[in-house]
PDB file of C-alpha atoms in Angstrom:
ATOM      1  CA  UNK A 144       0.009  -0.155   0.065  1.00 85.00           C
ATOM      2  CA  UNK A 145       2.814   2.320   0.866  1.00 87.00           C
ATOM      3  CA  UNK A 146       4.713   1.911  -2.535  1.00 91.00           C
ATOM      4  CA  UNK A 147       1.483   2.166  -4.323  1.00 93.00           C
ATOM      5  CA  UNK A 148       0.534   5.452  -2.760  1.00 92.00           C
ATOM      6  CA  UNK A 149       4.307   6.650  -3.117  1.00 92.00           C
ATOM      7  CA  UNK A 150       4.137   5.789  -6.858  1.00 94.00           C
ATOM      8  CA  UNK A 151       0.763   7.857  -7.224  1.00 94.00           C
ATOM      9  CA  UNK A 152       2.165  10.689  -5.559  1.00 94.00           C
ATOM     10  CA  UNK A 153       5.494  10.838  -7.881  1.00 95.00           C
ATOM     11  CA  UNK A 154       3.361  10.290 -11.092  1.00 96.00           C
ATOM     12  CA  UNK A 155       0.895  13.137  -9.703  1.00 95.00           C
ATOM     13  CA  UNK A 156       3.687  15.330  -9.122  1.00 95.00           C
ATOM     14  CA  UNK A 157       5.342  14.939 -12.602  1.00 96.00           C
ATOM     15  CA  UNK A 158       2.020  15.533 -14.154  1.00 95.00           C
ATOM     16  CA  UNK A 159       1.281  18.757 -12.185  1.00 94.00           C
ATOM     17  CA  UNK A 160       4.624  20.133 -13.060  1.00 94.00           C
ATOM     18  CA  UNK A 161       4.066  19.407 -16.834  1.00 92.00           C
ATOM     19  CA  UNK A 162       0.412  20.996 -16.476  1.00 91.00           C
ATOM     20  CA  UNK A 163       1.836  24.073 -14.871  1.00 89.00           C
ATOM     21  CA  UNK A 164       4.753  24.742 -17.207  1.00 90.00           C
ATOM     22  CA  UNK A 165       2.335  24.149 -20.158  1.00 87.00           C
ATOM     23  CA  UNK A 166       0.089  27.053 -18.957  1.00 84.00           C
ATOM     24  CA  UNK A 167       0.772  30.265 -20.803  1.00 73.00           C
ATOM     25  CA  UNK A 168       1.588  33.243 -18.561  1.00 71.00           C
ATOM     26  CA  UNK A 169      -1.375  35.338 -17.762  1.00 63.00           C
ATOM     27  CA  UNK A 170       0.295  38.716 -17.175  1.00 57.00           C
ATOM     28  CA  UNK A 171      -1.369  41.303 -15.098  1.00 48.00           C
ATOM     29  CA  UNK A 172      -2.283  39.905 -11.734  1.00 47.00           C
ATOM     30  CA  UNK A 173      -0.473  41.719  -9.054  1.00 47.00           C
ATOM     31  CA  UNK A 174       1.570  43.534 -11.412  1.00 49.00           C
ATOM     32  CA  UNK A 175      -1.387  45.542 -12.415  1.00 49.00           C
ATOM     33  CA  UNK A 176      -1.263  47.437  -9.101  1.00 53.00           C
ATOM     34  CA  UNK A 177       1.646  49.315  -9.921  1.00 54.00           C
ATOM     35  CA  UNK A 178       0.060  51.720 -12.371  1.00 51.00           C
ATOM     36  CA  UNK A 179      -1.910  49.623 -14.715  1.00 51.00           C
ATOM     37  CA  UNK A 180      -5.547  50.943 -15.926  1.00 52.00           C
ATOM     38  CA  UNK A 181      -7.255  47.774 -14.679  1.00 50.00           C
ATOM     39  CA  UNK A 182     -10.352  48.354 -12.541  1.00 49.00           C
ATOM     40  CA  UNK A 183      -9.763  45.087 -10.716  1.00 52.00           C
ATOM     41  CA  UNK A 184      -7.670  44.734  -7.974  1.00 53.00           C
ATOM     42  CA  UNK A 185      -5.930  41.342  -8.699  1.00 55.00           C
ATOM     43  CA  UNK A 186      -6.477  41.260 -12.522  1.00 54.00           C
ATOM     44  CA  UNK A 187      -9.469  40.101 -14.722  1.00 54.00           C
ATOM     45  CA  UNK A 188     -11.296  36.935 -14.460  1.00 60.00           C
ATOM     46  CA  UNK A 189      -9.512  34.563 -16.825  1.00 63.00           C
ATOM     47  CA  UNK A 190     -11.334  31.768 -18.835  1.00 64.00           C
ATOM     48  CA  UNK A 191     -10.994  28.430 -17.152  1.00 75.00           C
ATOM     49  CA  UNK A 192      -9.089  26.365 -19.448  1.00 83.00           C
ATOM     50  CA  UNK A 193      -8.515  22.419 -19.367  1.00 88.00           C
ATOM     51  CA  UNK A 194      -4.946  23.118 -18.086  1.00 87.00           C
ATOM     52  CA  UNK A 195      -6.248  25.266 -15.310  1.00 88.00           C
ATOM     53  CA  UNK A 196      -8.825  22.502 -14.108  1.00 91.00           C
ATOM     54  CA  UNK A 197      -6.094  20.006 -14.508  1.00 92.00           C
ATOM     55  CA  UNK A 198      -3.749  21.797 -12.274  1.00 92.00           C
ATOM     56  CA  UNK A 199      -6.375  22.153  -9.593  1.00 93.00           C
ATOM     57  CA  UNK A 200      -7.353  18.446  -9.663  1.00 94.00           C
ATOM     58  CA  UNK A 201      -3.756  17.423  -9.697  1.00 94.00           C
ATOM     59  CA  UNK A 202      -2.922  19.869  -6.865  1.00 95.00           C
ATOM     60  CA  UNK A 203      -5.719  18.619  -4.682  1.00 95.00           C
ATOM     61  CA  UNK A 204      -4.860  15.077  -5.608  1.00 95.00           C
ATOM     62  CA  UNK A 205      -1.241  15.744  -4.472  1.00 95.00           C
ATOM     63  CA  UNK A 206      -2.255  17.047  -1.227  1.00 96.00           C
ATOM     64  CA  UNK A 207      -4.542  14.003  -0.303  1.00 96.00           C
ATOM     65  CA  UNK A 208      -2.179  11.639  -1.655  1.00 95.00           C
ATOM     66  CA  UNK A 209       0.596  13.282   0.784  1.00 95.00           C
ATOM     67  CA  UNK A 210      -1.827  13.021   3.617  1.00 95.00           C
ATOM     68  CA  UNK A 211      -2.752   9.538   3.091  1.00 94.00           C
ATOM     69  CA  UNK A 212       1.075   8.475   2.773  1.00 93.00           C
ATOM     70  CA  UNK A 213       1.895  10.206   5.860  1.00 91.00           C
ATOM     71  CA  UNK A 214      -0.926   8.304   7.592  1.00 90.00           C
ATOM     72  CA  UNK A 215       0.171   4.940   6.120  1.00 88.00           C
ATOM     73  CA  UNK A 216       3.858   5.481   6.762  1.00 86.00           C
ATOM     74  CA  UNK A 217       3.401   6.270  10.348  1.00 82.00           C
ATOM     75  CA  UNK A 218       1.229   2.977  10.898  1.00 80.00           C
ATOM     76  CA  UNK A 219       3.956   1.048   8.734  1.00 76.00           C
ATOM     77  CA  UNK A 220       5.799  -1.781  10.470  1.00 66.00           C
ATOM     78  CA  UNK A 221       9.587  -1.287   9.982  1.00 67.00           C
ATOM     79  CA  UNK A 222      11.837  -3.960  11.407  1.00 69.00           C
ATOM     80  CA  UNK A 223      13.743  -3.236  14.521  1.00 68.00           C
ATOM     81  CA  UNK A 224      17.455  -2.055  13.939  1.00 74.00           C
ATOM     82  CA  UNK A 225      20.312  -3.586  15.844  1.00 76.00           C
ATOM     83  CA  UNK A 226      20.714  -0.298  18.093  1.00 77.00           C
ATOM     84  CA  UNK A 227      16.970  -0.395  19.050  1.00 75.00           C
ATOM     85  CA  UNK A 228      17.390  -4.179  19.964  1.00 75.00           C
ATOM     86  CA  UNK A 229      20.326  -3.522  22.153  1.00 78.00           C
ATOM     87  CA  UNK A 230      18.535  -0.543  23.842  1.00 79.00           C
ATOM     88  CA  UNK A 231      15.380  -2.548  24.401  1.00 77.00           C
ATOM     89  CA  UNK A 232      17.644  -5.271  25.993  1.00 74.00           C
ATOM     90  CA  UNK A 233      18.521  -3.232  28.948  1.00 67.00           C
ATOM     91  CA  UNK A 234      21.762  -2.649  30.707  1.00 67.00           C
ATOM     92  CA  UNK A 235      24.071  -5.626  30.489  1.00 66.00           C
ATOM     93  CA  UNK A 236      26.430  -6.461  33.177  1.00 66.00           C
ATOM     94  CA  UNK A 237      30.192  -5.896  32.501  1.00 66.00           C
ATOM     95  CA  UNK A 238      32.543  -8.650  33.616  1.00 67.00           C
ATOM     96  CA  UNK A 239      35.085  -7.086  36.208  1.00 70.00           C
ATOM     97  CA  UNK A 240      38.425  -8.539  37.544  1.00 65.00           C
ATOM     98  CA  UNK A 241      38.590  -9.686  41.189  1.00 64.00           C
ATOM     99  CA  UNK A 242      39.981  -6.892  43.396  1.00 64.00           C
ATOM    100  CA  UNK A 243      42.992  -8.647  45.117  1.00 58.00           C
ATOM    101  CA  UNK A 244      41.502 -10.823  47.754  1.00 58.00           C
ATOM    102  CA  UNK A 245      41.385 -13.962  45.521  1.00 60.00           C
ATOM    103  CA  UNK A 246      45.076 -13.675  44.135  1.00 62.00           C
ATOM    104  CA  UNK A 247      48.471 -13.015  45.864  1.00 63.00           C
ATOM    105  CA  UNK A 248      49.994  -9.909  45.331  1.00 64.00           C
ATOM    106  CA  UNK A 249      52.873  -9.689  43.099  1.00 66.00           C
ATOM    107  CA  UNK A 250      56.331  -9.585  44.377  1.00 69.00           C
ATOM    108  CA  UNK A 251      58.005  -6.167  44.353  1.00 70.00           C
ATOM    109  CA  UNK A 252      60.639  -5.627  41.597  1.00 73.00           C
ATOM    110  CA  UNK A 253      64.242  -5.524  42.583  1.00 72.00           C
ATOM    111  CA  UNK A 254      65.764  -2.153  42.285  1.00 72.00           C
ATOM    112  CA  UNK A 255      68.004  -1.531  39.584  1.00 71.00           C
ATOM    113  CA  UNK A 256      71.708  -2.054  39.871  1.00 71.00           C
ATOM    114  CA  UNK A 257      73.648   1.212  39.869  1.00 72.00           C
ATOM    115  CA  UNK A 258      75.939   1.906  37.171  1.00 75.00           C
ATOM    116  CA  UNK A 259      79.501   2.572  38.265  1.00 73.00           C
ATOM    117  CA  UNK A 260      81.926   4.481  35.989  1.00 71.00           C
ATOM    118  CA  UNK A 261      85.231   2.781  35.286  1.00 63.00           C
TER     119      UNK A 261
END
């Protein structure tokens, strides 16, 4: 299910990019505020074309697929990594060496012999 939705999301994103790039620049818009003679604030109402409708549908599909994919990904069972397995195991005892009571102490080393000049 995850990979199916991911594939649909990628295809939808690519199609949306193509549709947006195929649309002709409308001109006007916010640029008409700077001294244009247009009576409207944000430009005139543009004719709804097939590309405009497709961009709305593909944009909405992109949002819905993204939401669904995030829900599916959150509930997805992913294998436990080695680090997580070690952390879930709890602390482990570290072996320590005995502290002198079980073994005899080593004999002190002999002092070095002095070197005499000849």
